[in-house]
PDB file of C-alpha atoms in Angstrom:
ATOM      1  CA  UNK A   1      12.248   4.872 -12.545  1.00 79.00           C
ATOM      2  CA  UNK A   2       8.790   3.197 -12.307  1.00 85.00           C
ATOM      3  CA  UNK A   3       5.261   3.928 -12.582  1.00 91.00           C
ATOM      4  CA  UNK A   4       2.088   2.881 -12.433  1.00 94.00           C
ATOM      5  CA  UNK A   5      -1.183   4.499 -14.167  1.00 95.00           C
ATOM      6  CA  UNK A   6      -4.850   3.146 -13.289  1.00 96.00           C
ATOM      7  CA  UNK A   7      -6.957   5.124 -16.120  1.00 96.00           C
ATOM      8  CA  UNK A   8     -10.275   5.021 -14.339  1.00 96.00           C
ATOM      9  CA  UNK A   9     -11.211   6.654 -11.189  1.00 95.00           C
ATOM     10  CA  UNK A  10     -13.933   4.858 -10.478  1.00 97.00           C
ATOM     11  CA  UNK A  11     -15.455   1.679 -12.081  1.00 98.00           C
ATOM     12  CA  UNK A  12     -19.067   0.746 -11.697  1.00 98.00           C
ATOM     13  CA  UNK A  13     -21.058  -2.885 -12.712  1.00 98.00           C
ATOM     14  CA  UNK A  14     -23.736  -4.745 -11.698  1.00 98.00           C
ATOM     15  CA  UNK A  15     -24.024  -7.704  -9.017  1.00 98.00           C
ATOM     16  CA  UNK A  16     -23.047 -10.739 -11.066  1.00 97.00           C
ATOM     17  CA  UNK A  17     -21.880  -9.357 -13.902  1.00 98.00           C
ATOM     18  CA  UNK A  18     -17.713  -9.662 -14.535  1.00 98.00           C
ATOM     19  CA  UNK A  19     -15.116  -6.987 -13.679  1.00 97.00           C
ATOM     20  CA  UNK A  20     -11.992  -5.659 -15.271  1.00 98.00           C
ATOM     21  CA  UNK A  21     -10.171  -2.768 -13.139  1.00 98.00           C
ATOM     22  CA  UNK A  22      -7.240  -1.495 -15.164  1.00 98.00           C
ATOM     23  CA  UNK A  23      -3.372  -1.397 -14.311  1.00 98.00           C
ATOM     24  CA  UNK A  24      -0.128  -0.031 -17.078  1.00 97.00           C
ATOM     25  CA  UNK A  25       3.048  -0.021 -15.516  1.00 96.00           C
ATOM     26  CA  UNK A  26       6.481   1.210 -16.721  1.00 93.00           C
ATOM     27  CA  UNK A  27       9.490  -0.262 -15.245  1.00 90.00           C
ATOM     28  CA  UNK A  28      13.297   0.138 -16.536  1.00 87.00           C
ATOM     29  CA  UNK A  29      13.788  -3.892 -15.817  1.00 85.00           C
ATOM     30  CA  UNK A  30      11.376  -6.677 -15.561  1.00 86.00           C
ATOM     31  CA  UNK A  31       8.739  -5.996 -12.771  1.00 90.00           C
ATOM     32  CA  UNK A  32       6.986  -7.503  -9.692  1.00 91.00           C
ATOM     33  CA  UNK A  33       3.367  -6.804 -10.119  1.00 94.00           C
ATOM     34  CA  UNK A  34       0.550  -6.377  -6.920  1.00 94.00           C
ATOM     35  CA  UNK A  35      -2.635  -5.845  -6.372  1.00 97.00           C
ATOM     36  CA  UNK A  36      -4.295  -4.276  -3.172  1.00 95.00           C
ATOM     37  CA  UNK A  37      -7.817  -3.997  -2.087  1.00 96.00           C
ATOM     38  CA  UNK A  38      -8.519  -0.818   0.646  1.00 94.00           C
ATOM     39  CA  UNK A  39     -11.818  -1.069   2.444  1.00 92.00           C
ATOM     40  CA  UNK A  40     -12.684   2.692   4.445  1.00 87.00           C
ATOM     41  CA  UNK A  41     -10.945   3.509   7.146  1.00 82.00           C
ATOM     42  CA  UNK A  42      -8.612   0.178   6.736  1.00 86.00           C
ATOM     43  CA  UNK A  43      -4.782  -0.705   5.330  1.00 87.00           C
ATOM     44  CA  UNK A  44      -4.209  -2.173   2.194  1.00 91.00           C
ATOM     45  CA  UNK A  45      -5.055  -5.917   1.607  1.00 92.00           C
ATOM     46  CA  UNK A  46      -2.703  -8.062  -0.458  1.00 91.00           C
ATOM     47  CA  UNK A  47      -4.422  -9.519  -3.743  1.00 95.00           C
ATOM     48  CA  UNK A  48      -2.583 -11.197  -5.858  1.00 94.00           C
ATOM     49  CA  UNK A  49       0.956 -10.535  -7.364  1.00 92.00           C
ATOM     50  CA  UNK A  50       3.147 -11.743 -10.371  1.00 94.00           C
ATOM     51  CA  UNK A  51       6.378 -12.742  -9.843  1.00 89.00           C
ATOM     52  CA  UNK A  52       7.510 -14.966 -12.918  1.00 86.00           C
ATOM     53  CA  UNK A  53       5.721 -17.600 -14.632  1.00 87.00           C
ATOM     54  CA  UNK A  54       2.210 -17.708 -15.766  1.00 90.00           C
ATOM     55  CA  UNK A  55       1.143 -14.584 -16.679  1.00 93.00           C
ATOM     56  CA  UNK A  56      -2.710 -15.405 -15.250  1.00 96.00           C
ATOM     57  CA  UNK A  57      -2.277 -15.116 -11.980  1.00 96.00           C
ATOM     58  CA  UNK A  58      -4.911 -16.550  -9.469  1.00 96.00           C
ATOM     59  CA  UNK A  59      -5.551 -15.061  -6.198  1.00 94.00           C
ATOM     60  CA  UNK A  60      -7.936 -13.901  -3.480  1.00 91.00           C
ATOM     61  CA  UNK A  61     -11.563 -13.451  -3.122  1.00 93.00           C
ATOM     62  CA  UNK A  62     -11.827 -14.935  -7.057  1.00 95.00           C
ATOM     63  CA  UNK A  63      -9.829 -12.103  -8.737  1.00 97.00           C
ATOM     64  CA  UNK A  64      -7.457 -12.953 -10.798  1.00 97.00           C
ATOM     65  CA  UNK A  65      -4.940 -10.421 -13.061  1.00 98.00           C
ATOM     66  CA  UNK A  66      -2.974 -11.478 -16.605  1.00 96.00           C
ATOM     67  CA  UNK A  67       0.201 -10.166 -17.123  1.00 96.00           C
ATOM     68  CA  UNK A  68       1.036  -8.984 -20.473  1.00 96.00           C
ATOM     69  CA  UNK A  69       4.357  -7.549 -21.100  1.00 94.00           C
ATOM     70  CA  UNK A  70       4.092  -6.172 -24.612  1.00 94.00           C
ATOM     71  CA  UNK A  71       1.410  -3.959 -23.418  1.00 96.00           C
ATOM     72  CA  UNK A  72       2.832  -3.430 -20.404  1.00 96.00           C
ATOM     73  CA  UNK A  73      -0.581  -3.941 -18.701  1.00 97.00           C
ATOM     74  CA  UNK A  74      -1.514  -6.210 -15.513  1.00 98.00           C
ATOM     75  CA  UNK A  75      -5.353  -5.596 -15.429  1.00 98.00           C
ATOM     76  CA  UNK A  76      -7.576  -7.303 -12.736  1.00 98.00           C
ATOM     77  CA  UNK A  77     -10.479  -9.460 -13.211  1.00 98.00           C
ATOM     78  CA  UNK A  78     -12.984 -11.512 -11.640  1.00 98.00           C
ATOM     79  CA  UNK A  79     -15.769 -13.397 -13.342  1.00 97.00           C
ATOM     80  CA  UNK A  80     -18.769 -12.291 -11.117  1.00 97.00           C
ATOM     81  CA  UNK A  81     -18.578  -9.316  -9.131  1.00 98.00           C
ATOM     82  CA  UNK A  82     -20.088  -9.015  -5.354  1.00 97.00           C
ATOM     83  CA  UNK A  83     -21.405  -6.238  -3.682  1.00 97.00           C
ATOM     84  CA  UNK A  84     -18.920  -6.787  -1.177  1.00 95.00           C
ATOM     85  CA  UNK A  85     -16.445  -6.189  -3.608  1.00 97.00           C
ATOM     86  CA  UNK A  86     -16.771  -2.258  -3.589  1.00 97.00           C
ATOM     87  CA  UNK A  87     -13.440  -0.815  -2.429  1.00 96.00           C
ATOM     88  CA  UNK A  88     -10.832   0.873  -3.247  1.00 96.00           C
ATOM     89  CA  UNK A  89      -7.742  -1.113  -5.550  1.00 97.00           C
ATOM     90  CA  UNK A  90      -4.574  -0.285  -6.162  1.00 96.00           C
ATOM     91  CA  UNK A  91      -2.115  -1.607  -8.502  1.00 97.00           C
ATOM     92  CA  UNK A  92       1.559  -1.470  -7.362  1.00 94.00           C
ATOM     93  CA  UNK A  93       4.758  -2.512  -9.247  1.00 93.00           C
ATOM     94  CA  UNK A  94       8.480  -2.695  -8.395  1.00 88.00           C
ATOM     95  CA  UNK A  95      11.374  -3.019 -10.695  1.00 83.00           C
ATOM     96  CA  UNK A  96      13.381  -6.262  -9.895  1.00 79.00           C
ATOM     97  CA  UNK A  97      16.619  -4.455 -10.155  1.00 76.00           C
ATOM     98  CA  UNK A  98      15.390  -2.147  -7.545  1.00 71.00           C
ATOM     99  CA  UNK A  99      17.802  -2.824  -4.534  1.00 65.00           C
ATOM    100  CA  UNK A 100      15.172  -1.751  -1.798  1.00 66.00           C
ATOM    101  CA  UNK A 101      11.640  -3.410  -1.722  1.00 71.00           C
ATOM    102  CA  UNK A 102       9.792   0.307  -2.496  1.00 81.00           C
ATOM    103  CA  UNK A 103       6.677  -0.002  -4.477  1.00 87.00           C
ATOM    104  CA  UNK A 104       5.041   2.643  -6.407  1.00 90.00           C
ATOM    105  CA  UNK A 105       1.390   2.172  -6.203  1.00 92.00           C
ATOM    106  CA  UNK A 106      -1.356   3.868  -9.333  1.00 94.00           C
ATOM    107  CA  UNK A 107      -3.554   6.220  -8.224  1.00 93.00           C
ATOM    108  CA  UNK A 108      -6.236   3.942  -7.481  1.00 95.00           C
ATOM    109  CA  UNK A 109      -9.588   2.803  -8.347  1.00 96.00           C
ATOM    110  CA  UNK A 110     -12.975   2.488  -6.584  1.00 96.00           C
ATOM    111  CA  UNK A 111     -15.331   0.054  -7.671  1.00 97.00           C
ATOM    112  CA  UNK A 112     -18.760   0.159  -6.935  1.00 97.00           C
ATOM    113  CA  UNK A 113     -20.825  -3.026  -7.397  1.00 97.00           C
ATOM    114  CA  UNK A 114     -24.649  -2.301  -7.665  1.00 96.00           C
ATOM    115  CA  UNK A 115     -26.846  -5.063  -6.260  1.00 95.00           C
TER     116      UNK A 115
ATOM    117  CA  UNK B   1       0.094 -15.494   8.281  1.00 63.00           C
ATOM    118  CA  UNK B   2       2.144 -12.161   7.718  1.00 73.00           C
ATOM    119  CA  UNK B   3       0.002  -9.897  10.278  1.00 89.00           C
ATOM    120  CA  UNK B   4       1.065  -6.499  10.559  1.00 93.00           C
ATOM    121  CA  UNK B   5      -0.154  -4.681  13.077  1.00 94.00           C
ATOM    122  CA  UNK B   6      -0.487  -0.799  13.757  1.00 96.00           C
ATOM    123  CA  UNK B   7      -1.060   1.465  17.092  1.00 96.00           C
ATOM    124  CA  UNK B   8      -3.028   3.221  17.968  1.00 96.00           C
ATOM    125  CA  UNK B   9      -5.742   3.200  14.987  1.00 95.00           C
ATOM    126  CA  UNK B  10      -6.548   6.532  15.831  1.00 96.00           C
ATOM    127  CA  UNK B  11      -5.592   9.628  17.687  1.00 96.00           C
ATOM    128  CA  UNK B  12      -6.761  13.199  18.349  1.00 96.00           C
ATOM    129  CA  UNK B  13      -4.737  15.356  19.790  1.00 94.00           C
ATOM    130  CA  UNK B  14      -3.891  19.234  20.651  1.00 95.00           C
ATOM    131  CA  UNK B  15      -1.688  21.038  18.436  1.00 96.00           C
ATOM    132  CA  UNK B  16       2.247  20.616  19.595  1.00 95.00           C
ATOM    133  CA  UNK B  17       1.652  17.747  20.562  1.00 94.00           C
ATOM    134  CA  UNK B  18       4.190  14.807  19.752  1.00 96.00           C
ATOM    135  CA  UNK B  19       2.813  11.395  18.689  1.00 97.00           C
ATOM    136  CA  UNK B  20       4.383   7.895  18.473  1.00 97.00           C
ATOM    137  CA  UNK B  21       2.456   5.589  16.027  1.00 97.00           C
ATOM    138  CA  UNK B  22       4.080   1.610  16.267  1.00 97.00           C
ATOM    139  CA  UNK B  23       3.902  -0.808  13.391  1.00 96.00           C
ATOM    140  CA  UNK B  24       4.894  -4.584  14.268  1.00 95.00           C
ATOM    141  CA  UNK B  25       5.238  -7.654  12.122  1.00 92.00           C
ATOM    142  CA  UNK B  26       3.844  -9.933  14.659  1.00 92.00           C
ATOM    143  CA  UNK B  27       4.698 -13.162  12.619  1.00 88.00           C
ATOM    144  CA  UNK B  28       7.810 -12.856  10.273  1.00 88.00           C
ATOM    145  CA  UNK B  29      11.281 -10.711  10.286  1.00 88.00           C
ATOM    146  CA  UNK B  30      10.262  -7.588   8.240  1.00 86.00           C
ATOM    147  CA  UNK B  31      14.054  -6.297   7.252  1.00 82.00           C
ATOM    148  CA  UNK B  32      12.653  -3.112   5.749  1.00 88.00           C
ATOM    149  CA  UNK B  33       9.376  -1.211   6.593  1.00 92.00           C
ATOM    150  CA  UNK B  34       7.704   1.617   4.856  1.00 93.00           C
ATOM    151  CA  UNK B  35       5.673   4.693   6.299  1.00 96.00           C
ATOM    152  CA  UNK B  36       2.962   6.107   4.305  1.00 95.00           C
ATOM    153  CA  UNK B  37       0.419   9.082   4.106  1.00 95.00           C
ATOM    154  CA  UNK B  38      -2.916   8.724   2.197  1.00 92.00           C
ATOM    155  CA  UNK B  39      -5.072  11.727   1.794  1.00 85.00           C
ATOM    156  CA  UNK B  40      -8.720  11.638   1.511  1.00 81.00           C
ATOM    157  CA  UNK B  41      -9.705   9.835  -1.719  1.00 75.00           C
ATOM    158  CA  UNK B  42      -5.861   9.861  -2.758  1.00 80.00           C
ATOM    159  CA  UNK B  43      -3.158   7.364  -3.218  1.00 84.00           C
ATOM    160  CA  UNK B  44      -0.692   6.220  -0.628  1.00 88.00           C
ATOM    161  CA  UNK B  45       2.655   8.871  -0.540  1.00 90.00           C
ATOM    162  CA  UNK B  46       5.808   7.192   0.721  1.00 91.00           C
ATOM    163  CA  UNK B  47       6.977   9.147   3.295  1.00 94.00           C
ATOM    164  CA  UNK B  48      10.299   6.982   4.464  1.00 93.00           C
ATOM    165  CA  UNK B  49      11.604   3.450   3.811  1.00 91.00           C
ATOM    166  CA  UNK B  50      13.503   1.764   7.325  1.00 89.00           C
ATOM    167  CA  UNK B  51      15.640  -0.809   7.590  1.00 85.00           C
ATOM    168  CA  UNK B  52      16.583  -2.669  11.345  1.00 81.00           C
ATOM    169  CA  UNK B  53      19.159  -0.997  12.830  1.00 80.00           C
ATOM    170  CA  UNK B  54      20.005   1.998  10.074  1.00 82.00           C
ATOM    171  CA  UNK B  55      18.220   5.756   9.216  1.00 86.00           C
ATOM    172  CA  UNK B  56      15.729   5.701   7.773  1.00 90.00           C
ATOM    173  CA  UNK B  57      15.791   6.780   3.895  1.00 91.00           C
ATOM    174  CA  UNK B  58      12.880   9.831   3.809  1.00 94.00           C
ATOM    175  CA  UNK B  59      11.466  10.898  -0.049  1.00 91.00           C
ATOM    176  CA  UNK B  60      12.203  14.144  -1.351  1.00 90.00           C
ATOM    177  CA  UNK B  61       9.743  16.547   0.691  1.00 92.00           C
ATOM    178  CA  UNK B  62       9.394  14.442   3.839  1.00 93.00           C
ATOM    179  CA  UNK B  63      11.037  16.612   6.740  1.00 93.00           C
ATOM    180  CA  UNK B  64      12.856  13.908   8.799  1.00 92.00           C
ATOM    181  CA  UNK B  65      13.081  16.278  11.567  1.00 94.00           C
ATOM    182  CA  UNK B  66       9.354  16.024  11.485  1.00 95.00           C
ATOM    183  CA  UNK B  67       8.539  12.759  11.175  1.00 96.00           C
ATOM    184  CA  UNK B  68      10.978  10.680  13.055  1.00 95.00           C
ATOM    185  CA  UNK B  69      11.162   6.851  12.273  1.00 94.00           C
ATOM    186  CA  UNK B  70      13.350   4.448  14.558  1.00 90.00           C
ATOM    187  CA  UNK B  71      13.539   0.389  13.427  1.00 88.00           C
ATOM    188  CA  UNK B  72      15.226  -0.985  16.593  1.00 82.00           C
ATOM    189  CA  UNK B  73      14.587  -4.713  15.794  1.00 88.00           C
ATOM    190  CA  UNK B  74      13.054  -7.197  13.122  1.00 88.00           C
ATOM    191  CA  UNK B  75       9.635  -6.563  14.120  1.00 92.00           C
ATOM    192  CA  UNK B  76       9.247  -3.150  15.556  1.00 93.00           C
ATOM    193  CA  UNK B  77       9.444   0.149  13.626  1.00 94.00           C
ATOM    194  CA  UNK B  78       7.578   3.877  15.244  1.00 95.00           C
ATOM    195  CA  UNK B  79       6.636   6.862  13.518  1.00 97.00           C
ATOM    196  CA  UNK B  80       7.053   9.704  15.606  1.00 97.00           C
ATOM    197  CA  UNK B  81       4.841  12.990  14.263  1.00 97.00           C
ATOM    198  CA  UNK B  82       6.585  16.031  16.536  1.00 96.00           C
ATOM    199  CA  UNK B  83       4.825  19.210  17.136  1.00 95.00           C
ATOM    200  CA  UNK B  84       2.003  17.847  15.367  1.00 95.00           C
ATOM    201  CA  UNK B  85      -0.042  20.700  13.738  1.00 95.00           C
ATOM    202  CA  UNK B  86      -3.374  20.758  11.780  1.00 95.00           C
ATOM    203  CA  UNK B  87      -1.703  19.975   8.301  1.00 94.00           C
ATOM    204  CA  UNK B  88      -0.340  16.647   9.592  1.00 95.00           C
ATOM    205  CA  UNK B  89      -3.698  15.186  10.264  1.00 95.00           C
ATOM    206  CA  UNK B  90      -4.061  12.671   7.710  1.00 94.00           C
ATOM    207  CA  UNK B  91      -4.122   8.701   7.652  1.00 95.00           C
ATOM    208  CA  UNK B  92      -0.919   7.239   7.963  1.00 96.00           C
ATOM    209  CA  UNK B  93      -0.259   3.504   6.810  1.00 95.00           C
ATOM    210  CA  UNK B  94       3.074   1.399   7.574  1.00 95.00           C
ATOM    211  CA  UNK B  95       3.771  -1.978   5.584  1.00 94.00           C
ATOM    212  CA  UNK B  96       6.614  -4.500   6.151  1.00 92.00           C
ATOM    213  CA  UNK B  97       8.176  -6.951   3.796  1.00 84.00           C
ATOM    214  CA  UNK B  98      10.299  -9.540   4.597  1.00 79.00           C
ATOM    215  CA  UNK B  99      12.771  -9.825   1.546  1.00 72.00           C
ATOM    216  CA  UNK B 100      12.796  -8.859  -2.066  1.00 63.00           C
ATOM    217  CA  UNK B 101      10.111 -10.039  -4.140  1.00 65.00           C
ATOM    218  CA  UNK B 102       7.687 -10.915  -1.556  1.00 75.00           C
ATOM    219  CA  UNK B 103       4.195  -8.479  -1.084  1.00 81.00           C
ATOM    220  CA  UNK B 104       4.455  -5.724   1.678  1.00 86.00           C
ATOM    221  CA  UNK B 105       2.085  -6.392   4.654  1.00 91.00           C
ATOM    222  CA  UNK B 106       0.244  -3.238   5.624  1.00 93.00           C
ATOM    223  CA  UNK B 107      -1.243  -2.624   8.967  1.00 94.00           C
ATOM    224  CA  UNK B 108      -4.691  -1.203   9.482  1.00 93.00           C
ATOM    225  CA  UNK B 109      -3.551   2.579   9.155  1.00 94.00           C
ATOM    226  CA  UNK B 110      -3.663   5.208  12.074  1.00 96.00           C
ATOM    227  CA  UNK B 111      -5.921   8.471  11.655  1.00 95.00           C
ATOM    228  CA  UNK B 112      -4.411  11.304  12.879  1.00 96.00           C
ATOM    229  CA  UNK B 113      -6.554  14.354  13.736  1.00 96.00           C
ATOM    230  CA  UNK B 114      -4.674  17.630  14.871  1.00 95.00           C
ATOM    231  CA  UNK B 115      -7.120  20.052  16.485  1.00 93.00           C
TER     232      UNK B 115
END
């Protein structure tokens, strides 16, 4: 089985100031990690994902997410937060030994950038 | 690259009504697609994973009978909501992936409202 929990409903900072939106997964295996961004009334952009490798992983917009696999975490970041930044995220994971491709997605979070 | 795109992006309709929502990968092979429901302020629920040219596998709840999905190539897959009634209004989101590993694509989600 996996899962995914994102703690905080909603995450508010200021213009400029950095962001951390948080992801814990559980996974029988080793896992693929995502991250989504949801603007209203839209799909589900891709982020960023970790595969294997580096556990920082670099990718759109400026965020970036570290993996780390003793704490079974894969929070996102980004340095310096933009008002156009407030959506909704969602942190997904799949187990590698998972025949299909199915992801199970957190809850997700809305952050709200204040100018 | 990897556009998926989703039709109609929204729809109201008369109860008992039967609608057909299409999802296509418009520039890669998606092998297995994946319908999704997302209530207001709520995470995506997988509704049914299809692969080209085989049923489609629904999750526990999902009445296939209901919500018919047909994959007849690479790049096409519908979502069929029969008899639609009030309780099925909701936004529904597809995704495609081409092969294990690799992010799922998500189109821009249909809104369905049942009067």
């Amino acid at each position: 089985a996996q899962s995914v929990a994102q703690p905080e409903d909603q995450v508010n900072v200021a213009e400029g100031n950095p962001l951390t939106v948080k992801c814990t997964y559980s996974v029988s295996g080793n896992p693929y990690l995502f991250w989504y961004v949801q603007y209203p009334n839209r799909g589900l952009q891709f982020l960023l994902k970790y595969i294997t490798g580096d556990n920082l992983v670099k990718g759109s917009y400026g965020f970036e997410a570290e993996f780390n696999k003793s704490q079974t975490s894969f929070h996102l970041k980004k340095p310096s937060a933009l008002v156009s930044d407030s959506a909704l995220y969602f942190c997904a994971v799949r187990d590698r030994n998972n025949a299909g491709n199915m992801l199970t997605f957190g809850g997700g979070t809305r952050l709200m950038v204040k100018p | 690259g990897a556009v998926v795109s989703q039709h109609p992006s929204r729809v109201i309709c008369k109860s008992g009504t039967s609608v057909k929502i299409e999802c296509r990968s418009l520039d890669f092979q998606a092998t297995t697609m994946f319908w999704y429901r997302q209530f207001p302020k709520k995470s995506l629920m997988l509704m049914a994973t299809s692969n080209e040219g085989s049923k489609a596998t629904y999750e526990q709840g999902v009445e296939k009978d209901k919500f018919l999905i047909n994959h007849a190539s690479l790049t096409l897959s519908t979502l069929t909501v029969t008899s639609a009634h009030p309780e099925d209004s909701s936004f529904y989101i597809c995704s495609a992936s081409q092969d294990r590993g690799q992010p799922q694509h998500f189109g821009d989600g249909t809104r369905l409202s049942i009067l």
